[in-house]
PDB file of C-alpha atoms in Angstrom:
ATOM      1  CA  UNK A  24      14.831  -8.878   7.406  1.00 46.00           C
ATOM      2  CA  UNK A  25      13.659 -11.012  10.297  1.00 45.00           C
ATOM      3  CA  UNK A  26      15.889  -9.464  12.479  1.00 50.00           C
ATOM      4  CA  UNK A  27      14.468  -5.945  11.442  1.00 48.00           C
ATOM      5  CA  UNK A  28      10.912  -7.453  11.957  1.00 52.00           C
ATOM      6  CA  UNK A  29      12.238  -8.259  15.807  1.00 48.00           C
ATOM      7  CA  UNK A  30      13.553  -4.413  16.369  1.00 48.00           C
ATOM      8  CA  UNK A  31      10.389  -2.508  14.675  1.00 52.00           C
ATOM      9  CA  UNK A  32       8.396  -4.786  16.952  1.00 48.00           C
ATOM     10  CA  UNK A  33      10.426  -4.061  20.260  1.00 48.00           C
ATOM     11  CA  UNK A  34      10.158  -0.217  19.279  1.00 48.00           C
ATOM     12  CA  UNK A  35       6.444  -0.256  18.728  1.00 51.00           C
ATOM     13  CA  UNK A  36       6.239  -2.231  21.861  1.00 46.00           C
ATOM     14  CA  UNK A  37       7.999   0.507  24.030  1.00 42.00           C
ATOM     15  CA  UNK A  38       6.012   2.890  22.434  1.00 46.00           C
ATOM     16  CA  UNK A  39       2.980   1.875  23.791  1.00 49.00           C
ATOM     17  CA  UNK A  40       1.596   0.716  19.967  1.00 56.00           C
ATOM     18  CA  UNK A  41      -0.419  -1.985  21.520  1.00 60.00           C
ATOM     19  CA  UNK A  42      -2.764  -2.718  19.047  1.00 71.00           C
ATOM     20  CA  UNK A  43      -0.330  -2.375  16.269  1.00 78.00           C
ATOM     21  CA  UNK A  44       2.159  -4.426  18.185  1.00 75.00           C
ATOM     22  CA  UNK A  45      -0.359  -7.614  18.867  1.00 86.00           C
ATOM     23  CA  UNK A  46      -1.309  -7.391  15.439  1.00 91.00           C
ATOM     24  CA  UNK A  47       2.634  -7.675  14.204  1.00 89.00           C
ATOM     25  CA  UNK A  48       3.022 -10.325  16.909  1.00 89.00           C
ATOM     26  CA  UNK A  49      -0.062 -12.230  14.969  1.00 91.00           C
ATOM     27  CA  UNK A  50       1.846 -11.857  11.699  1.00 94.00           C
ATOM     28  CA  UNK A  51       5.035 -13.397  12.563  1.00 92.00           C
ATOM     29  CA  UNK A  52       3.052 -16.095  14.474  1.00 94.00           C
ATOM     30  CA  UNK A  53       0.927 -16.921  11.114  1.00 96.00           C
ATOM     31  CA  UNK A  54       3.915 -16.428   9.283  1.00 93.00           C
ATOM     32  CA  UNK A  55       6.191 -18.953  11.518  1.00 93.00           C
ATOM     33  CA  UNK A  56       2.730 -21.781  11.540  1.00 94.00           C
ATOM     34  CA  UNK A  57       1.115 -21.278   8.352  1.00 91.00           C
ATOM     35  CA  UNK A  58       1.123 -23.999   5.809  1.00 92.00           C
ATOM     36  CA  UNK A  59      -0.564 -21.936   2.772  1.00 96.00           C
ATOM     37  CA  UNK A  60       0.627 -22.706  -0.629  1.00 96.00           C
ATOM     38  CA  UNK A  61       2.905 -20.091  -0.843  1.00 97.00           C
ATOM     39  CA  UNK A  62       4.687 -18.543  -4.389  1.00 97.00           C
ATOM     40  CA  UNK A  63       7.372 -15.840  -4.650  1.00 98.00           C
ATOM     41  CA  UNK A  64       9.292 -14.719  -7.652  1.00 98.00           C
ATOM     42  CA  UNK A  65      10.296 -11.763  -9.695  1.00 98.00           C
ATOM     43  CA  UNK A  66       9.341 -10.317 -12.991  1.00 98.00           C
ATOM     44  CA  UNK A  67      12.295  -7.901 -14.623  1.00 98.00           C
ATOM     45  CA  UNK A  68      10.625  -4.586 -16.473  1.00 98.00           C
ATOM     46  CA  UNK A  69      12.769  -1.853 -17.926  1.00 97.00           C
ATOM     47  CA  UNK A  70      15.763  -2.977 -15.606  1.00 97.00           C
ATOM     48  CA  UNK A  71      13.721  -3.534 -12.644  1.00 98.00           C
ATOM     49  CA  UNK A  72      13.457  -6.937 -10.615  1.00 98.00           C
ATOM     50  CA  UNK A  73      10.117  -6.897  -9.021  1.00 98.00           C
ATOM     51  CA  UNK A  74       9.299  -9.519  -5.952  1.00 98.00           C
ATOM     52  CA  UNK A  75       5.902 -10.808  -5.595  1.00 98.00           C
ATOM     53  CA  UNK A  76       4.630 -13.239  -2.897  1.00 98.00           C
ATOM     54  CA  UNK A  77       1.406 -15.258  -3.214  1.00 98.00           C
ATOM     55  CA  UNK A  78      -0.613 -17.251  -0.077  1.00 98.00           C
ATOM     56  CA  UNK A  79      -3.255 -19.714  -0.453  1.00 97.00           C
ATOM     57  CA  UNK A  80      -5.950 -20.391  -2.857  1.00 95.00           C
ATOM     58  CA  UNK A  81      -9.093 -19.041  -3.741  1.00 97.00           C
ATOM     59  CA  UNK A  82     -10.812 -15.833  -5.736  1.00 98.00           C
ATOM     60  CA  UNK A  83      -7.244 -13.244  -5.856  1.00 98.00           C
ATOM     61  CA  UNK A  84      -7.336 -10.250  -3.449  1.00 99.00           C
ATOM     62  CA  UNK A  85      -4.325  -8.185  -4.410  1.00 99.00           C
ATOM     63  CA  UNK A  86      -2.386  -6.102  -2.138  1.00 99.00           C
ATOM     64  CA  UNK A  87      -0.527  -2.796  -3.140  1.00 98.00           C
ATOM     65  CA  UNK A  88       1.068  -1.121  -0.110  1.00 98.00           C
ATOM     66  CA  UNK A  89       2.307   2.600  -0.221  1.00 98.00           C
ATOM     67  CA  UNK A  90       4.652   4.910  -1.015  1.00 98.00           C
ATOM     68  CA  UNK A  91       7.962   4.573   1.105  1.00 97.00           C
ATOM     69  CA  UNK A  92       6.379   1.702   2.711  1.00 96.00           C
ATOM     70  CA  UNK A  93       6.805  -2.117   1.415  1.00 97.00           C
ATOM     71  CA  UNK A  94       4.391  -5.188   1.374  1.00 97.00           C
ATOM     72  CA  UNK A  95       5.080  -6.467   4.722  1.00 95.00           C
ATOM     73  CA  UNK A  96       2.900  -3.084   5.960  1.00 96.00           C
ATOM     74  CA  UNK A  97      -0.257  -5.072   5.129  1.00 98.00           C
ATOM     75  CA  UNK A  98       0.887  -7.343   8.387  1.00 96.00           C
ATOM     76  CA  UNK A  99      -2.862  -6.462   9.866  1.00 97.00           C
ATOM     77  CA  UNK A 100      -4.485  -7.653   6.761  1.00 98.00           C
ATOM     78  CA  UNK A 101      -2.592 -10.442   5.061  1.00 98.00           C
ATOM     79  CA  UNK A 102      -3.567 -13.616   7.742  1.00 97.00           C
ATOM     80  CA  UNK A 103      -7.128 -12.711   7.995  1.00 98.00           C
ATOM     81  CA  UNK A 104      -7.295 -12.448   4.572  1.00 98.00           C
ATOM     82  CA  UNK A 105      -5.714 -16.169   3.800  1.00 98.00           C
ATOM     83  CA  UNK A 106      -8.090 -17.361   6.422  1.00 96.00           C
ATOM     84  CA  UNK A 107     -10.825 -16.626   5.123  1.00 97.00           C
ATOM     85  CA  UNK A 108     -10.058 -18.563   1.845  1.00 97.00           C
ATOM     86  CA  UNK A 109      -8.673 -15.534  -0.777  1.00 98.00           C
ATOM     87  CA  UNK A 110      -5.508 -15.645  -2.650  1.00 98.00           C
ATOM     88  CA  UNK A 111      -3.505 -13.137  -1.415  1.00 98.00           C
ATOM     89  CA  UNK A 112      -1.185 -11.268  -3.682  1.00 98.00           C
ATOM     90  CA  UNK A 113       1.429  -8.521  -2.607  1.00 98.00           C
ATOM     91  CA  UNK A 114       4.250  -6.713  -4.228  1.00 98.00           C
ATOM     92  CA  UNK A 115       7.074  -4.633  -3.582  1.00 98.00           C
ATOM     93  CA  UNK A 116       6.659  -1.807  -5.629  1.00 98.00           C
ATOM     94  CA  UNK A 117       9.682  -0.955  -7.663  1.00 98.00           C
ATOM     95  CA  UNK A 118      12.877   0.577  -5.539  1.00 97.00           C
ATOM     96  CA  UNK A 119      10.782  -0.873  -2.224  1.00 97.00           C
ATOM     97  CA  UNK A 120      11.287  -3.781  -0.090  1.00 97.00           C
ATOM     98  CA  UNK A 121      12.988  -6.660  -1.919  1.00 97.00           C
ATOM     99  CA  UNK A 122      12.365  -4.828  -5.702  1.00 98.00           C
ATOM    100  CA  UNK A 123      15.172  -3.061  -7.527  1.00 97.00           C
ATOM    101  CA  UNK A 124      14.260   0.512  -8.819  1.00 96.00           C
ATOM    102  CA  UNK A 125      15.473   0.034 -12.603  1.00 97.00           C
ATOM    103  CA  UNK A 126      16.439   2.400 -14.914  1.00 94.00           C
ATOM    104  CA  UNK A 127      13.054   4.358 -15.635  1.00 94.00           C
ATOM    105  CA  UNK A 128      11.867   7.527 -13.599  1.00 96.00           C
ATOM    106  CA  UNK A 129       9.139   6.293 -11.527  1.00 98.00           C
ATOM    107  CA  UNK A 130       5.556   6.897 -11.973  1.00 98.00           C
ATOM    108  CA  UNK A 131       2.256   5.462 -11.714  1.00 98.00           C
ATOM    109  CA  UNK A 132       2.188   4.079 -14.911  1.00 98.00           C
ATOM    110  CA  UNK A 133       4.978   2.365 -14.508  1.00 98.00           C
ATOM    111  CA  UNK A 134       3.978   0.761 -11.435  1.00 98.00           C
ATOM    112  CA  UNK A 135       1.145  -0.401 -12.689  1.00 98.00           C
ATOM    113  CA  UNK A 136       2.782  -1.999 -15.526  1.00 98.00           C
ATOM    114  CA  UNK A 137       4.676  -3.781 -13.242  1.00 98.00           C
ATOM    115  CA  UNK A 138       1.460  -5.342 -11.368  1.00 98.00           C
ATOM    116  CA  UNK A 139      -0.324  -6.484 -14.538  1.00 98.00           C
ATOM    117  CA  UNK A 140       2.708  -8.542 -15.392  1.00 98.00           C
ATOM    118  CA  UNK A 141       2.816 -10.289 -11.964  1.00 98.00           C
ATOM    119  CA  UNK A 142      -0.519 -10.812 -12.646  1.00 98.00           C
ATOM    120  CA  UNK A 143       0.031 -12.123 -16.322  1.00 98.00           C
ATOM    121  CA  UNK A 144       2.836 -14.195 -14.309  1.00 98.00           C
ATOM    122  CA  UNK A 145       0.708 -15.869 -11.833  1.00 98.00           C
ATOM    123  CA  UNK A 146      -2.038 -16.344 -14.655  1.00 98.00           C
ATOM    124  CA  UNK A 147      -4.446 -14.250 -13.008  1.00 98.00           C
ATOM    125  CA  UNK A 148      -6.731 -12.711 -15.507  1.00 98.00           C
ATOM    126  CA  UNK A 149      -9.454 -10.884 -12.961  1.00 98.00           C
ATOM    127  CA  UNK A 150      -8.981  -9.747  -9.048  1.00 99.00           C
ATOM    128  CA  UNK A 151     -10.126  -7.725  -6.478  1.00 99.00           C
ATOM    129  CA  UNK A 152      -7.525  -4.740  -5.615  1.00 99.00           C
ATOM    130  CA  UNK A 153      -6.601  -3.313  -2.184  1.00 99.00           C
ATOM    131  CA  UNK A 154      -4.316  -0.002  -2.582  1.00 99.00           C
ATOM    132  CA  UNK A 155      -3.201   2.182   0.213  1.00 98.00           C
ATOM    133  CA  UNK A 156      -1.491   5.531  -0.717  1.00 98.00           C
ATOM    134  CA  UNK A 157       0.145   5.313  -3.963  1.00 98.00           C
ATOM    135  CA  UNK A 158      -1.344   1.413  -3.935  1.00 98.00           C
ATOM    136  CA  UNK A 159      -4.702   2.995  -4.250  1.00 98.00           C
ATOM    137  CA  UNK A 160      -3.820   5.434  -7.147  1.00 98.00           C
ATOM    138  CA  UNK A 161      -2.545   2.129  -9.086  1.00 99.00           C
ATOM    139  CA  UNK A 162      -5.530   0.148  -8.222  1.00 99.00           C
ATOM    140  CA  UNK A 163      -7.648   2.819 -10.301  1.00 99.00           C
ATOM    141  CA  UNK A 164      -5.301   3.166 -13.231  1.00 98.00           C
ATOM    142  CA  UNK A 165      -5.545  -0.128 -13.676  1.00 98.00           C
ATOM    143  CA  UNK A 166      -9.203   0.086 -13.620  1.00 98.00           C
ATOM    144  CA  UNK A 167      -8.937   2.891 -15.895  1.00 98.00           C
ATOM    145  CA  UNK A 168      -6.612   1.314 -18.541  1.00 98.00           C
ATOM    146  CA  UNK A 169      -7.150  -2.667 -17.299  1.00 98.00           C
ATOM    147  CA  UNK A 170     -11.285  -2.602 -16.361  1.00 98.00           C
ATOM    148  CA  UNK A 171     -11.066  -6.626 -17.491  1.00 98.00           C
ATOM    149  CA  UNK A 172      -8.176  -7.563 -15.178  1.00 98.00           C
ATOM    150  CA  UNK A 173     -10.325  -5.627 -12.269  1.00 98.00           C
ATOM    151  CA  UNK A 174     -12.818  -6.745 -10.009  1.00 98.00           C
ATOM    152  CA  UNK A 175     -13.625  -4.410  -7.102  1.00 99.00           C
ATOM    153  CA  UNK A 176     -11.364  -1.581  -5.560  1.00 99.00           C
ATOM    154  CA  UNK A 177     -10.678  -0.683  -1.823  1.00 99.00           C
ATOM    155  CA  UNK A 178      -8.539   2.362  -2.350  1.00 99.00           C
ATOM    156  CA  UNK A 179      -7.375   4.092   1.033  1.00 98.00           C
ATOM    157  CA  UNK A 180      -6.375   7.250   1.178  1.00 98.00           C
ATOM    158  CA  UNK A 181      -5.654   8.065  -2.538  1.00 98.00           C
ATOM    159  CA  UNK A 182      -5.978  11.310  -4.344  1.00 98.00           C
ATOM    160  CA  UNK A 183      -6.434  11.327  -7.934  1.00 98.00           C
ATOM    161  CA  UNK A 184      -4.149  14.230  -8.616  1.00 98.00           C
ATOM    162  CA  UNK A 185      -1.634  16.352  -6.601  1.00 98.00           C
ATOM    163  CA  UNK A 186      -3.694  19.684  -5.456  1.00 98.00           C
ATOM    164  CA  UNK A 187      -5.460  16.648  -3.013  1.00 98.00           C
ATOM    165  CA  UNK A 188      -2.460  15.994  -0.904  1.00 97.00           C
ATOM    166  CA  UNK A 189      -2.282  18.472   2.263  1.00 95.00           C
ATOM    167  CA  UNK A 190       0.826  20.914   1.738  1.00 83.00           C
ATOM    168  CA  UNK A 191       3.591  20.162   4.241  1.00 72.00           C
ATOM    169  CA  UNK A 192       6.180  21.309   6.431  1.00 54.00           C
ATOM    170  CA  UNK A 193       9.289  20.447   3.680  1.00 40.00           C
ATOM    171  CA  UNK A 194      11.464  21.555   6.768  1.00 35.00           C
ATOM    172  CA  UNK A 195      12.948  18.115   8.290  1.00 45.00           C
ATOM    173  CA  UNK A 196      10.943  17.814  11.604  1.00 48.00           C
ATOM    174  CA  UNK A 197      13.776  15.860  12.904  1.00 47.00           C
ATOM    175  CA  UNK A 198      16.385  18.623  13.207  1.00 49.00           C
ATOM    176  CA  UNK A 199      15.531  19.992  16.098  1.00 49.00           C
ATOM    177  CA  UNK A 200      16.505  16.305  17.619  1.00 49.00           C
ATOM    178  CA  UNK A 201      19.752  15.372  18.489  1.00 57.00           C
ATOM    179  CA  UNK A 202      21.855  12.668  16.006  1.00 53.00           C
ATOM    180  CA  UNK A 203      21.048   9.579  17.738  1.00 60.00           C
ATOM    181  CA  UNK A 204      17.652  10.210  17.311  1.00 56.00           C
ATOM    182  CA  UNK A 205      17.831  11.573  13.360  1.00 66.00           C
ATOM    183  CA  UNK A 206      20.135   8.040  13.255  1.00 72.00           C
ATOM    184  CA  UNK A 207      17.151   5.782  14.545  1.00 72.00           C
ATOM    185  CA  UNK A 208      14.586   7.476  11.901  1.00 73.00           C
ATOM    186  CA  UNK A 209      16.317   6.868   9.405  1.00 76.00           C
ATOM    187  CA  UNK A 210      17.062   3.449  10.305  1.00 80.00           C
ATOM    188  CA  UNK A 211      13.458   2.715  11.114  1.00 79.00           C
ATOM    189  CA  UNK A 212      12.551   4.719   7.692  1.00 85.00           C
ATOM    190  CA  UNK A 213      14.600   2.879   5.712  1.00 85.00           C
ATOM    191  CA  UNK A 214      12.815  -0.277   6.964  1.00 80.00           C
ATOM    192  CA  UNK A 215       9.824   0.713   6.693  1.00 87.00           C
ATOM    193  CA  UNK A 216      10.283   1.327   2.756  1.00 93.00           C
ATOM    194  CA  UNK A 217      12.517  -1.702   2.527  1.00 85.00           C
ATOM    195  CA  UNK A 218      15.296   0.825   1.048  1.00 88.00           C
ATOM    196  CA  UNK A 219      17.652   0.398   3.848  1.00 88.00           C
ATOM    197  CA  UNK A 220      20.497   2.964   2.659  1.00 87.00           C
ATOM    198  CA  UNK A 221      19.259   3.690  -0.315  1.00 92.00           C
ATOM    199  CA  UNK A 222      15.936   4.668   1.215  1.00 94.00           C
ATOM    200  CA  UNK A 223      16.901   8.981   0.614  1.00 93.00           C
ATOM    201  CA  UNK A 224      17.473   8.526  -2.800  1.00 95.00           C
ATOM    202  CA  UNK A 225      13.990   6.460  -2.804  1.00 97.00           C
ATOM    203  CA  UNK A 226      12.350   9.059  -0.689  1.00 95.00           C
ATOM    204  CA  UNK A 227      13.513  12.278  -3.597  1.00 96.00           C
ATOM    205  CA  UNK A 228      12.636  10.536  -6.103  1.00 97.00           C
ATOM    206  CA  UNK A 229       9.248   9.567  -4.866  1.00 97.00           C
ATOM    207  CA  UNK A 230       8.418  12.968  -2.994  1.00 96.00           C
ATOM    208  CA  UNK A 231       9.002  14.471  -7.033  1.00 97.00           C
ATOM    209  CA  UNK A 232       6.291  11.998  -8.024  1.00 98.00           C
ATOM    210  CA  UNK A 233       4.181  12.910  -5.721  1.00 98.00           C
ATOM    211  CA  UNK A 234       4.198  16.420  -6.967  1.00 97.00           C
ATOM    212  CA  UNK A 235       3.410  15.655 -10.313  1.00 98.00           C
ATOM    213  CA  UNK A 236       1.494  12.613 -10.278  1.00 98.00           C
ATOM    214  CA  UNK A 237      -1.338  11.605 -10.437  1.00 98.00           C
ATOM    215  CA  UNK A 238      -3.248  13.749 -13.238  1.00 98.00           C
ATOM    216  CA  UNK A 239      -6.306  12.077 -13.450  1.00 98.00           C
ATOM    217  CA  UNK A 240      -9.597  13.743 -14.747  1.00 98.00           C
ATOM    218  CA  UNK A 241     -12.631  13.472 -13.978  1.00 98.00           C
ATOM    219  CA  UNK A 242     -13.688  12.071 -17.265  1.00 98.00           C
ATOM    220  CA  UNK A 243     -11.112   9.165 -16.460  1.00 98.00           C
ATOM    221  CA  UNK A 244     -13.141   8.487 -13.012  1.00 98.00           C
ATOM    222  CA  UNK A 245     -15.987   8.588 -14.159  1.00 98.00           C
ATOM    223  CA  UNK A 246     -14.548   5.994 -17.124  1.00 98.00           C
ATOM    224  CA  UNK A 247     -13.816   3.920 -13.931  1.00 98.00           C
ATOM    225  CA  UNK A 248     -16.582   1.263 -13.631  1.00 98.00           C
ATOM    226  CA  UNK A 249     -15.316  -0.853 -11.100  1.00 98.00           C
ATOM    227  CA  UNK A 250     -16.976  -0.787  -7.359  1.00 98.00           C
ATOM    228  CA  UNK A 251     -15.380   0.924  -5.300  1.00 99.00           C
ATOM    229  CA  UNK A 252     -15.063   1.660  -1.753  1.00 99.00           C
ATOM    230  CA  UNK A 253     -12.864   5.131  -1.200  1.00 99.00           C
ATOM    231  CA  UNK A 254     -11.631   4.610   2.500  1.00 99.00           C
ATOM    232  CA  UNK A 255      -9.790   8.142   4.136  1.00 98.00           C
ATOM    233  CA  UNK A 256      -8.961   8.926   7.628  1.00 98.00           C
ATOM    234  CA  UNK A 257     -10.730  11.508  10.030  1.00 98.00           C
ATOM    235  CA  UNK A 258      -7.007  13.423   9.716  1.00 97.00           C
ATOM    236  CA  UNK A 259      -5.804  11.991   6.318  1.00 98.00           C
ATOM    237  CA  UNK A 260      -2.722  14.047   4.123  1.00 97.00           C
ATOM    238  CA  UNK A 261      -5.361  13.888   1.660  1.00 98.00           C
ATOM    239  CA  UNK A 262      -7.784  16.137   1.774  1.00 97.00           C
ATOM    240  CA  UNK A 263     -11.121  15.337   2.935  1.00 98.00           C
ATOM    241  CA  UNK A 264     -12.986  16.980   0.199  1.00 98.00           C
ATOM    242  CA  UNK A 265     -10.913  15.990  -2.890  1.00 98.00           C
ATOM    243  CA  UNK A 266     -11.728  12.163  -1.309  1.00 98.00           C
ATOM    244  CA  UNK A 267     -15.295  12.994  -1.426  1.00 98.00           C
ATOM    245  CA  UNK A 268     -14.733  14.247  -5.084  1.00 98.00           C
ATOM    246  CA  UNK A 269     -13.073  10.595  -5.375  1.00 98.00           C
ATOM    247  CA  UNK A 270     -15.887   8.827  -4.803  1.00 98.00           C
ATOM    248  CA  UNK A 271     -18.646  11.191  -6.357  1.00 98.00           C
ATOM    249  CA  UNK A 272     -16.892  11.232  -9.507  1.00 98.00           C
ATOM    250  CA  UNK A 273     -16.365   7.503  -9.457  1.00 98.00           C
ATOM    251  CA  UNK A 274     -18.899   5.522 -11.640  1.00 98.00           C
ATOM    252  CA  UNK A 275     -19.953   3.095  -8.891  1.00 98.00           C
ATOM    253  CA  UNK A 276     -17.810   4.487  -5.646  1.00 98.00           C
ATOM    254  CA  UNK A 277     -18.875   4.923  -2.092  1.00 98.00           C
ATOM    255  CA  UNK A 278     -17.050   6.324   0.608  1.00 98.00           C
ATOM    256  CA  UNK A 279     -15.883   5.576   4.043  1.00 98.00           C
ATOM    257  CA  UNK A 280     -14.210   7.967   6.761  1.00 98.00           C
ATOM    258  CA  UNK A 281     -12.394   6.561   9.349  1.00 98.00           C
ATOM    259  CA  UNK A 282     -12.970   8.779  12.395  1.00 98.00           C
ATOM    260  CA  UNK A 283      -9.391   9.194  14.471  1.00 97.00           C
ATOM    261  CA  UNK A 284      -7.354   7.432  11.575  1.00 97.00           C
ATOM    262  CA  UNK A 285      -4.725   9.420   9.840  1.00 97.00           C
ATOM    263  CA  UNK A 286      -2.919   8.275   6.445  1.00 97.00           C
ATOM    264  CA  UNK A 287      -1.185   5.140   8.106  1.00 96.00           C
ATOM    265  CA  UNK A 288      -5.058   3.574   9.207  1.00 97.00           C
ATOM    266  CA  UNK A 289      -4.627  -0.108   7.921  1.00 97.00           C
ATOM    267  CA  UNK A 290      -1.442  -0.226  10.364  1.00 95.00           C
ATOM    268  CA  UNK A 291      -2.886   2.782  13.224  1.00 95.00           C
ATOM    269  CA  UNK A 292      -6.932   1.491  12.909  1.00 97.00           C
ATOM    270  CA  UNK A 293      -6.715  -1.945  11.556  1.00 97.00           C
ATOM    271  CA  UNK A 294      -9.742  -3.690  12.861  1.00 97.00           C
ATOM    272  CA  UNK A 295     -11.828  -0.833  11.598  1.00 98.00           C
ATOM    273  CA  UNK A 296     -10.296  -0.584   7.921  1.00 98.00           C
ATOM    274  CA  UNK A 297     -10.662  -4.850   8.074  1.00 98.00           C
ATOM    275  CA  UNK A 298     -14.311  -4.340   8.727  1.00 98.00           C
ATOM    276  CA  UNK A 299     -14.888  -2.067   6.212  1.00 98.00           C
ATOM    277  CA  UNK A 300     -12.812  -4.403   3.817  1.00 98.00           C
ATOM    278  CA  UNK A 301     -14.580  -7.612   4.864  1.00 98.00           C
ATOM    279  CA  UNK A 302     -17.885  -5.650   3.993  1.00 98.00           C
ATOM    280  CA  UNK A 303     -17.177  -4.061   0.751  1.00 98.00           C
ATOM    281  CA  UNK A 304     -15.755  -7.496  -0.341  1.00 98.00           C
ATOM    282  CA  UNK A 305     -18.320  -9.487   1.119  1.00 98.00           C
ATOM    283  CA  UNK A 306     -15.743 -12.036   2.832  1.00 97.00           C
ATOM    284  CA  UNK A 307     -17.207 -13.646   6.122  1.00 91.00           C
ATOM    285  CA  UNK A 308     -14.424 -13.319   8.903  1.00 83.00           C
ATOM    286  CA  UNK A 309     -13.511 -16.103  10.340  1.00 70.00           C
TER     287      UNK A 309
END
């Protein structure tokens, strides 16, 4: 994996991704130097092994990253985060990273079965959720169905049913490339989603979900009493609107638009989304 770390960095780098490259550089730094009390593990569910890693002490902050992505994607958020004396938890949702996908057709549910036993495995009974993507959609079923295992929510760029997502171009965009290029994607795709080879399987099964899933109401919302801050880009895949619908039909939600940002804006727009994070959560950077 470190290896992988080395080449995503390079490409970024030659790309021109400077902020998003300085901020990876300050990950593997921390990572390297940091001498946090650190636990990892698995929990097995219905076939699945799923990894979790915990830094540090403190009140629990937990970190769900994604669709197609994996937890190392919260590299501009997890040392700030330590720093500033939180518990950081993150997990490989199941099929990503370093989790195995089981035997069960994924779904939300699922997934967020999966995160309250990590929790139940770490003995943490109450924490404050950070969801990106599909992360987000977790982090309010679980404040649906969990509300005593929740303190406050930072969903980014998270639709509460299908009809918000954007339609897209199903056509693959990289055809009109030639093979060594289609090779590198899928390469760096498969890294990014920690599936390495079995990252097309990964990406079918979750593009099905995504077409389905969610289905929540607004009666479940507004069941949803948690604070939350709904966070979406200026040019997110979800649409504008049905994020302002989020938050309106959110018991105790507020909203956030990150001007420029698209769907990727805790990697693309990091010290913005960290302000608005350090805000919401009321944790004094340091």
């Amino acid at each position: 994996m470190t290896g992988l770390l080395v080449i995503a960095l390079a490409i970024a780098i030659l790309l021109g991704l400077r902020p998003i490259s300085t901020n990876f550089i300050g990950y593997l730094a921390w990572k390297v130097s940091n001498h946090v009390a650190t636990t990892t593990g698995d929990i097995t569910n219905q076939g699945a092994n799923i990894r979790y890693v915990s830094y540090g002490h403190g009140d629990p902050v937990l970190l769900l990253h994604g669709g197609l992505s994996n937890k190392l994607s919260w590299f501009s958020q997890i040392p700030w985060l330590v720093a500033s004396g939180r518990r950081v938890i993150l997990i490989d949702t199941r099929g990503h990273g370093e989790s195995t996908p089981g035997h069960s057709r994924l779904s939300y549910q699922i997934f967020a079965e999966d995160t309250l036993l990590i929790l139940d495995r770490l003995d943490i009974r109450r924490t404050d959720i950070i969801g990106w993507s599909d992360g987000g959609i977790i982090a309010l079923l679980l404040g649906l169905e969990a509300p005593q295992r929740v303190g406050k929510i930072v969903a980014i760029s998270a639709n509460f049913h299908p009809s918000g997502l954007i339609a897209e171009d199903d056509r693959n965009q990289d055809e009109s490339h030639g093979l060594p290029h289609r090779e590198i994607m899928a390469r760096v795709r498969g890294w990014w989603s920690g599936a390495g080879e079995r990252h097309a399987d990964l990406e079918a099964e979750i593009k099905a979900l995504w077409r389905s899933e969610p289905q929540l109401k607004h009666a479940d919302l507004n069941a949803i009493t948690a604070p939350t801050l709904v966070i979406a880009g200026e040019h997110d895949i979800i649409d504008l609107p049905h994020s302002g619908e989020l938050a309106q039909m959110l018991a105790n939600a507020k909203i956030e638009i990150v001007l420029g940002a698209g769907h990727a804006a805790p990697v693309t727009h990091a010290r913005e989304i960290n302000q608005l994070i350090a805000s919401f959560l009321g944790i004094e950077r340091k």
